[in-house]
XYZ file of C-alpha atoms in Angstrom:
484
model
C -22.272 40.986 42.368
C -19.032 43.116 41.563
C -16.569 40.430 42.768
C -18.504 37.905 40.010
C -18.068 40.134 37.167
C -14.419 40.418 38.860
C -13.669 36.960 38.517
C -15.126 36.269 35.417
C -13.406 39.491 33.413
C -10.198 38.249 35.607
C -10.352 34.679 33.369
C -11.965 35.175 30.302
C -8.684 38.274 30.246
C -6.291 35.295 30.597
C -7.911 33.239 28.106
C -9.703 34.794 24.900
C -6.637 36.011 23.348
C -4.657 32.900 23.109
C -8.152 31.583 22.018
C -8.472 34.180 19.578
C -5.970 32.974 17.265
C -6.412 29.204 17.682
C -8.452 26.922 15.725
C -12.639 26.460 17.557
C -14.538 23.899 17.761
C -17.066 25.190 19.397
C -20.010 22.536 20.751
C -23.671 24.096 21.814
C -25.190 20.995 23.970
C -28.812 20.226 23.998
C -29.606 21.688 27.630
C -28.164 18.784 30.613
C -30.180 18.634 33.167
C -28.993 16.688 36.465
C -30.821 14.932 39.252
C -29.881 17.895 41.630
C -32.507 20.301 38.486
C -29.057 21.741 37.932
C -28.321 22.109 33.989
C -25.682 23.551 31.899
C -26.319 25.017 28.481
C -24.143 26.597 25.629
C -21.207 24.428 25.942
C -18.597 25.310 24.387
C -15.204 23.706 24.402
C -11.946 25.584 22.297
C -8.244 25.036 22.015
C -5.284 27.323 21.697
C -2.707 26.155 20.928
C -1.565 24.571 23.965
C -4.731 25.338 26.179
C -7.604 24.550 26.466
C -10.820 27.005 27.439
C -13.865 25.607 28.421
C -17.077 27.571 28.941
C -21.210 26.846 30.143
C -23.746 28.210 31.131
C -25.249 26.444 34.762
C -28.704 27.374 35.692
C -29.088 26.778 39.603
C -32.311 28.111 39.956
C -34.565 25.393 40.822
C -31.730 23.735 43.458
C -32.651 23.541 46.511
C -30.262 25.433 48.628
C -30.517 26.866 52.307
C -27.612 29.396 54.407
C -25.760 26.355 55.401
C -25.406 24.708 52.415
C -22.975 24.786 49.667
C -22.630 23.909 45.885
C -19.417 22.224 44.058
C -19.545 22.871 40.386
C -16.518 20.761 39.272
C -15.638 19.776 35.627
C -13.237 16.968 35.171
C -11.658 15.697 31.804
C -11.446 11.661 31.697
C -10.015 9.464 29.119
C -7.186 7.218 28.501
C -7.021 6.127 31.935
C -6.358 9.690 33.386
C -8.196 12.556 34.154
C -8.052 16.238 34.843
C -10.046 17.904 37.069
C -10.755 21.856 35.862
C -10.930 24.267 39.057
C -14.333 24.223 41.117
C -17.008 26.387 41.898
C -18.695 26.778 44.936
C -21.924 28.471 45.701
C -22.929 28.843 49.148
C -25.280 29.772 51.464
C -25.177 32.804 53.865
C -24.067 31.346 56.654
C -21.646 28.994 54.530
C -20.497 31.666 52.472
C -19.524 34.208 55.687
C -17.928 30.751 56.795
C -15.423 29.829 54.311
C -14.443 34.218 53.954
C -13.545 33.534 57.160
C -11.845 29.613 57.096
C -10.335 31.639 53.220
C -11.035 28.388 51.931
C -10.829 30.212 48.186
C -7.271 30.512 48.602
C -6.398 26.613 50.709
C -8.687 24.822 48.048
C -7.903 27.178 44.991
C -11.804 27.689 44.106
C -14.215 29.756 43.815
C -16.199 30.700 45.931
C -19.305 32.856 45.512
C -22.342 33.811 47.535
C -25.652 31.996 45.579
C -27.624 35.281 46.116
C -27.621 36.596 42.452
C -30.640 37.216 40.991
C -30.655 35.892 37.473
C -29.648 31.895 39.045
C -27.208 31.073 35.607
C -23.580 31.012 36.579
C -21.497 30.850 33.140
C -18.567 28.918 34.136
C -15.279 29.944 32.565
C -11.893 27.975 32.643
C -7.957 27.951 30.851
C -6.171 25.057 31.259
C -2.928 23.553 29.668
C -4.140 21.524 26.934
C -2.399 17.553 26.316
C -2.254 15.797 23.733
C -4.558 12.917 25.647
C -7.250 14.893 26.003
C -8.059 15.264 22.374
C -11.382 12.186 22.306
C -11.873 12.727 26.092
C -14.828 13.212 27.904
C -15.920 16.380 29.683
C -17.776 15.344 32.579
C -19.323 17.594 34.431
C -19.663 17.459 38.270
C -22.198 18.648 40.954
C -22.289 18.180 45.200
C -24.154 19.191 47.050
C -22.912 19.707 50.887
C -23.927 20.567 54.591
C -22.765 22.515 57.052
C -20.287 20.014 57.823
C -18.991 20.007 54.049
C -21.027 16.591 53.939
C -22.024 15.048 51.095
C -26.128 15.299 50.677
C -26.404 14.334 46.967
C -23.600 14.265 44.289
C -23.944 13.300 40.345
C -21.780 13.633 37.313
C -22.846 13.636 33.716
C -21.275 13.851 30.572
C -20.845 16.787 28.982
C -19.256 16.074 25.525
C -16.156 14.698 24.436
C -13.612 17.002 23.344
C -12.955 17.543 20.068
C -10.589 20.545 19.353
C -9.249 18.828 16.458
C -9.479 20.483 12.961
C -11.869 19.019 11.424
C -10.592 15.951 8.300
C -10.931 16.789 5.400
C -8.448 14.615 3.008
C -7.282 10.937 3.454
C -3.780 10.141 4.280
C -3.048 6.595 3.597
C 0.000 4.102 5.918
C 1.119 2.478 2.779
C 2.144 -1.078 3.578
C 4.916 -1.670 2.826
C 6.067 -5.283 2.026
C 9.495 -6.862 2.871
C 10.369 -9.246 -0.036
C 12.060 -12.702 0.370
C 15.747 -12.988 0.637
C 16.703 -16.018 -2.349
C 19.284 -18.418 -1.064
C 20.443 -19.095 -3.882
C 19.420 -16.095 -7.232
C 18.943 -18.791 -9.776
C 17.732 -16.902 -12.906
C 17.519 -18.549 -16.751
C 17.423 -16.658 -20.164
C 15.783 -17.600 -23.072
C 15.635 -17.215 -26.676
C 14.898 -18.282 -29.835
C 17.094 -18.263 -33.047
C 16.694 -18.634 -36.982
C 19.127 -19.768 -39.282
C 19.035 -19.962 -42.344
C 20.569 -23.366 -44.203
C 21.033 -24.445 -47.662
C 18.012 -26.610 -48.831
C 18.804 -30.320 -47.365
C 22.535 -28.628 -45.919
C 23.312 -28.948 -41.504
C 26.175 -27.019 -42.248
C 26.427 -23.247 -40.507
C 26.898 -20.400 -43.205
C 27.493 -16.971 -40.677
C 26.819 -15.319 -43.872
C 23.971 -16.465 -45.116
C 21.001 -14.652 -45.599
C 20.319 -13.462 -42.231
C 23.306 -15.474 -40.207
C 24.928 -13.026 -39.152
C 21.938 -11.213 -37.561
C 20.562 -14.523 -35.825
C 23.833 -15.494 -34.676
C 24.527 -12.538 -32.960
C 21.531 -12.799 -31.195
C 22.729 -15.845 -30.319
C 26.530 -14.367 -28.556
C 24.577 -11.637 -26.883
C 22.219 -13.658 -24.988
C 25.214 -15.366 -23.306
C 28.268 -12.626 -23.777
C 24.889 -10.818 -21.616
C 26.227 -13.103 -18.214
C 28.833 -14.548 -19.496
C 30.522 -11.803 -18.913
C 29.321 -10.360 -15.923
C 31.717 -11.319 -12.938
C 29.461 -11.985 -10.826
C 27.453 -14.718 -12.453
C 27.779 -18.156 -12.967
C 26.508 -20.036 -15.985
C 25.393 -23.489 -14.951
C 23.362 -24.771 -17.869
C 23.106 -24.480 -21.210
C 20.615 -25.990 -23.672
C 19.775 -26.072 -27.619
C 16.651 -27.922 -29.401
C 16.180 -27.665 -32.532
C 12.864 -27.413 -34.832
C 12.168 -28.605 -38.318
C 9.881 -27.847 -40.425
C 7.014 -30.036 -41.392
C 6.990 -30.402 -45.266
C 9.394 -32.910 -46.720
C 9.523 -36.933 -45.174
C 9.832 -37.069 -41.671
C 12.511 -39.081 -41.681
C 14.942 -36.788 -43.212
C 13.170 -33.784 -40.789
C 14.738 -35.959 -37.914
C 18.173 -36.022 -39.569
C 18.060 -32.076 -40.455
C 16.839 -31.280 -37.408
C 19.166 -32.904 -35.273
C 22.459 -32.035 -37.836
C 21.016 -28.432 -37.687
C 21.284 -28.591 -33.661
C 24.687 -29.872 -33.851
C 25.965 -28.012 -35.404
C 24.672 -25.088 -33.956
C 26.088 -26.636 -30.989
C 29.788 -26.773 -32.235
C 29.490 -23.458 -33.905
C 28.560 -21.820 -29.458
C 31.491 -24.472 -28.640
C 33.744 -23.268 -30.746
C 33.295 -19.035 -29.735
C 33.519 -20.268 -25.410
C 35.310 -22.413 -23.424
C 32.561 -24.416 -21.753
C 34.185 -27.890 -20.525
C 32.539 -30.845 -23.362
C 29.220 -32.328 -22.449
C 28.020 -28.643 -20.674
C 25.557 -27.930 -23.223
C 23.242 -30.079 -23.831
C 20.629 -30.753 -27.234
C 17.328 -31.873 -28.270
C 14.937 -31.784 -31.188
C 11.605 -32.111 -33.117
C 11.582 -32.972 -36.343
C 8.228 -31.207 -37.281
C 7.461 -28.614 -35.343
C 3.675 -29.183 -35.406
C 2.458 -26.848 -31.913
C 3.544 -24.165 -33.568
C 2.213 -24.842 -36.905
C -1.429 -25.432 -34.863
C -0.528 -22.369 -32.457
C -0.578 -20.081 -35.720
C -3.021 -21.725 -37.233
C -5.810 -21.293 -34.170
C -5.359 -17.792 -33.849
C -5.594 -16.550 -37.713
C -8.337 -15.525 -39.512
C -6.964 -18.027 -42.456
C -9.229 -19.821 -44.868
C -10.727 -22.838 -43.592
C -9.336 -22.307 -40.379
C -11.089 -25.267 -38.689
C -10.717 -27.826 -41.509
C -6.869 -27.818 -41.225
C -6.686 -27.801 -37.410
C -8.934 -30.780 -37.510
C -6.032 -32.147 -39.466
C -3.167 -31.177 -37.340
C -4.618 -32.618 -34.367
C -6.184 -35.643 -36.128
C -4.218 -39.570 -35.248
C -2.578 -39.110 -38.874
C 0.938 -39.802 -38.887
C 3.114 -36.766 -39.780
C 3.763 -37.207 -43.313
C 0.254 -38.333 -44.422
C -0.936 -34.782 -41.793
C 1.501 -32.798 -44.363
C -0.193 -34.127 -47.259
C -3.930 -34.392 -46.113
C -3.381 -30.159 -45.799
C -1.342 -30.093 -49.153
C -4.409 -31.711 -51.267
C -7.320 -30.260 -49.214
C -6.492 -26.950 -49.015
C -4.279 -25.974 -52.041
C -4.586 -22.681 -51.935
C -3.934 -22.447 -48.154
C -1.207 -24.823 -48.412
C 0.769 -22.694 -50.475
C 0.723 -20.217 -47.847
C 1.676 -21.910 -45.057
C 4.612 -22.971 -46.856
C 5.684 -19.788 -47.957
C 4.613 -16.992 -44.949
C 4.632 -19.267 -41.894
C 7.012 -22.514 -42.396
C 9.805 -21.028 -42.202
C 9.176 -19.489 -39.059
C 8.778 -23.388 -37.672
C 12.289 -24.272 -38.417
C 14.383 -22.437 -35.533
C 16.448 -22.850 -33.170
C 15.634 -22.029 -29.390
C 17.882 -21.778 -26.747
C 18.211 -21.664 -22.376
C 20.737 -19.949 -20.525
C 20.736 -21.062 -16.677
C 22.846 -18.985 -14.151
C 23.862 -18.315 -10.432
C 24.146 -14.433 -9.101
C 25.618 -13.706 -6.024
C 24.381 -12.134 -3.167
C 25.067 -8.543 -2.728
C 24.565 -6.727 0.673
C 26.695 -3.360 0.559
C 23.792 -0.441 0.355
C 25.798 1.595 -1.857
C 26.806 -1.269 -4.437
C 23.137 -1.976 -4.668
C 22.548 1.360 -5.324
C 24.890 1.413 -8.473
C 23.371 -2.431 -9.654
C 19.718 -0.283 -9.821
C 21.038 2.040 -12.078
C 23.788 -0.169 -14.242
C 22.957 -4.045 -14.122
C 19.084 -3.945 -12.503
C 18.885 -7.721 -13.506
C 21.039 -8.707 -10.947
C 19.515 -7.767 -7.576
C 16.634 -9.449 -6.442
C 13.680 -7.846 -4.918
C 15.399 -8.685 -1.062
C 17.833 -6.166 -2.678
C 16.053 -3.760 -3.996
C 14.455 -3.498 -1.282
C 17.321 -2.935 1.398
C 18.646 0.029 -1.051
C 15.045 1.950 -0.599
C 15.856 1.600 3.012
C 18.413 3.597 3.881
C 17.343 6.591 0.867
C 14.329 8.978 2.388
C 11.058 7.820 1.661
C 9.602 9.794 -1.187
C 12.902 11.274 -3.045
C 12.942 10.403 -7.071
C 15.438 7.884 -6.177
C 13.237 6.099 -3.569
C 10.627 5.500 -5.891
C 12.992 4.613 -9.002
C 13.972 1.979 -6.599
C 10.453 0.371 -6.708
C 9.639 0.864 -9.980
C 13.138 -0.461 -11.452
C 12.099 -3.553 -9.618
C 8.213 -3.600 -10.774
C 10.341 -3.896 -14.163
C 12.466 -6.540 -13.192
C 9.752 -8.732 -11.416
C 6.064 -7.498 -13.395
C 4.816 -10.687 -12.180
C 5.739 -10.577 -8.798
C 2.417 -9.391 -6.379
C 5.141 -8.453 -3.727
C 6.257 -5.337 -6.041
C 3.771 -4.673 -8.022
C 2.475 -3.972 -4.023
C 5.089 -1.786 -3.407
C 5.898 -0.064 -6.553
C 1.729 0.420 -5.878
C 2.600 2.715 -3.377
C 5.325 4.717 -5.337
C 2.547 5.758 -7.435
C -0.135 6.362 -4.719
C 2.207 9.031 -3.196
C 3.021 10.136 -6.100
C -0.838 11.145 -7.255
C -0.414 8.434 -10.548
C -3.576 6.690 -9.372
C -3.697 5.156 -13.364
C -0.458 3.865 -12.730
C -0.991 2.715 -9.011
C -4.696 0.788 -10.168
C -2.293 -1.187 -13.106
C 0.475 -2.687 -10.136
C -2.700 -3.584 -7.543
C -4.468 -5.081 -10.088
C -0.674 -7.531 -10.215
C -0.651 -7.536 -6.684
C -3.132 -9.972 -6.548
C -5.811 -11.042 -3.279
C -3.734 -11.023 -0.394
C -5.301 -9.028 2.380
C -2.183 -6.224 1.970
C -3.666 -6.120 -1.778
C -7.183 -6.032 -1.216
C -6.030 -3.118 1.740
C -3.903 -1.099 -1.134
C -7.035 -0.711 -2.931
C -9.036 0.761 -0.549
C -6.533 3.576 -0.471
C -6.369 4.019 -3.961
C -10.281 4.167 -3.763
C -10.457 6.666 -0.793
C -7.631 8.499 -2.869
C -9.347 8.702 -5.663
C -12.417 10.474 -3.342
C -14.129 6.712 -4.172
C -15.387 6.122 -0.250
C -17.888 3.760 0.291
C -15.698 1.215 -1.963
C -12.649 2.497 0.209
C -14.839 1.724 3.596
C -15.892 -1.931 1.437
C -11.864 -2.675 1.099
C -10.772 -1.744 4.330
C -13.363 -3.345 6.244
C -12.557 -6.773 4.279
C -8.797 -6.246 5.352
C -9.230 -5.236 9.463
C -11.361 -8.739 9.023
C -8.440 -10.477 7.459
C -5.963 -8.564 10.153
C -4.617 -6.068 8.163
C -2.811 -3.822 10.924
C -3.829 -0.106 9.463
C -7.450 -1.668 8.440
C -9.212 -0.014 12.100
C -7.133 3.164 11.927
C -8.522 3.954 7.685
C -12.051 3.128 8.595
C -11.698 5.260 11.564
C -10.274 8.331 8.935
C -13.273 7.947 6.650
C -15.544 8.309 10.138
C -13.655 12.036 11.080
C -14.028 12.969 7.533
C -17.867 11.779 7.904
C -17.502 9.364 5.029
């Protein structure tokens, strides 16, 4: 009996100091009785930094043993295709015990040899073994084997005691973000659109730059063209102008005005820039009925439906204008003074190509100076060159989504940045514009989990998993580990 106590003190003395400062995840198993009528109770599994500590009470009171028999007790960690055997304890009958002592069995087999004659019939098994990462989630089994006088196996049974779980409980969701790599553009084709309101004297088609607000309106056109014309990385491929007149007055005269005023604006632009002859294309619309209809439809003007019915009728343009004037004179006077001037406008469009960039340092500079020149793929290339989560990293994705506000890819990546910064309101706005792709559904699950809506998160992760999003199963496992 003194030998038994000494062995237990030795084992406990080696283990407890290391485990005392370690995270402890004790598991108290229910009574686990084997076919050999032995049982394991009060099971505890703990981990220090580098060791796994196992303790359990083994009751063998009812096991039928004789003087020439021995009971081998061996816990085993099994999982991930690997196996680790813990120290063996042998309880031997009188004859087998003395025989084993004579042959120095305990030293040769590296086991604990006990004589099966102590009174309480409960053996407290303790062991401390090196911990390996694969053991987390593995099964802790107990192997009991009854052997005869020649060490022949009479009966053997292996039971699962518990699953090794020594990690701290998961309390916070840690997302694995999906970053979408944008596709590179073969040719970076872009366009700029603008609308100018050039004032002309009544029935005139000549531009007077200082007349009324023309200084401001002509400056707008020049600024738009200059923004690309002066950029050495840009090649303008097309420039078009379309002029509009308002519906009042005879149709034929409006044709003359729209056509002449458009030509005048073309001539003005050609005098400022050295475009090749015929490079600027023009078109015109004598009367902007579509613009008038849009205004009336979205307004609260009296007799709105009646005016719309006239606009939508099959009457000739001059007849429409006359009928609105005669039927609704008060509303017509308002439209003539407040709305018709805005229907006299010139719309222009500039098409251009931007060269591609491959030098990361150049791209990083352009993010700050000329982000409009970068493609989404170039933004992403720059982001890969800097430390994730840094201010410049976040700024790259935020700038990208400002340049491409309707891009699902840009919104999805920007949502990741916003969630990482715990700006969930902004992340929600980005995800709303990220479409219904599997990746967008998965990101919605992350946002729900970070906000604590685990039921919604689980639903979205399950949907993403069905759509083969690689990180979705791990996200669901996290929720399981959190008990959510």
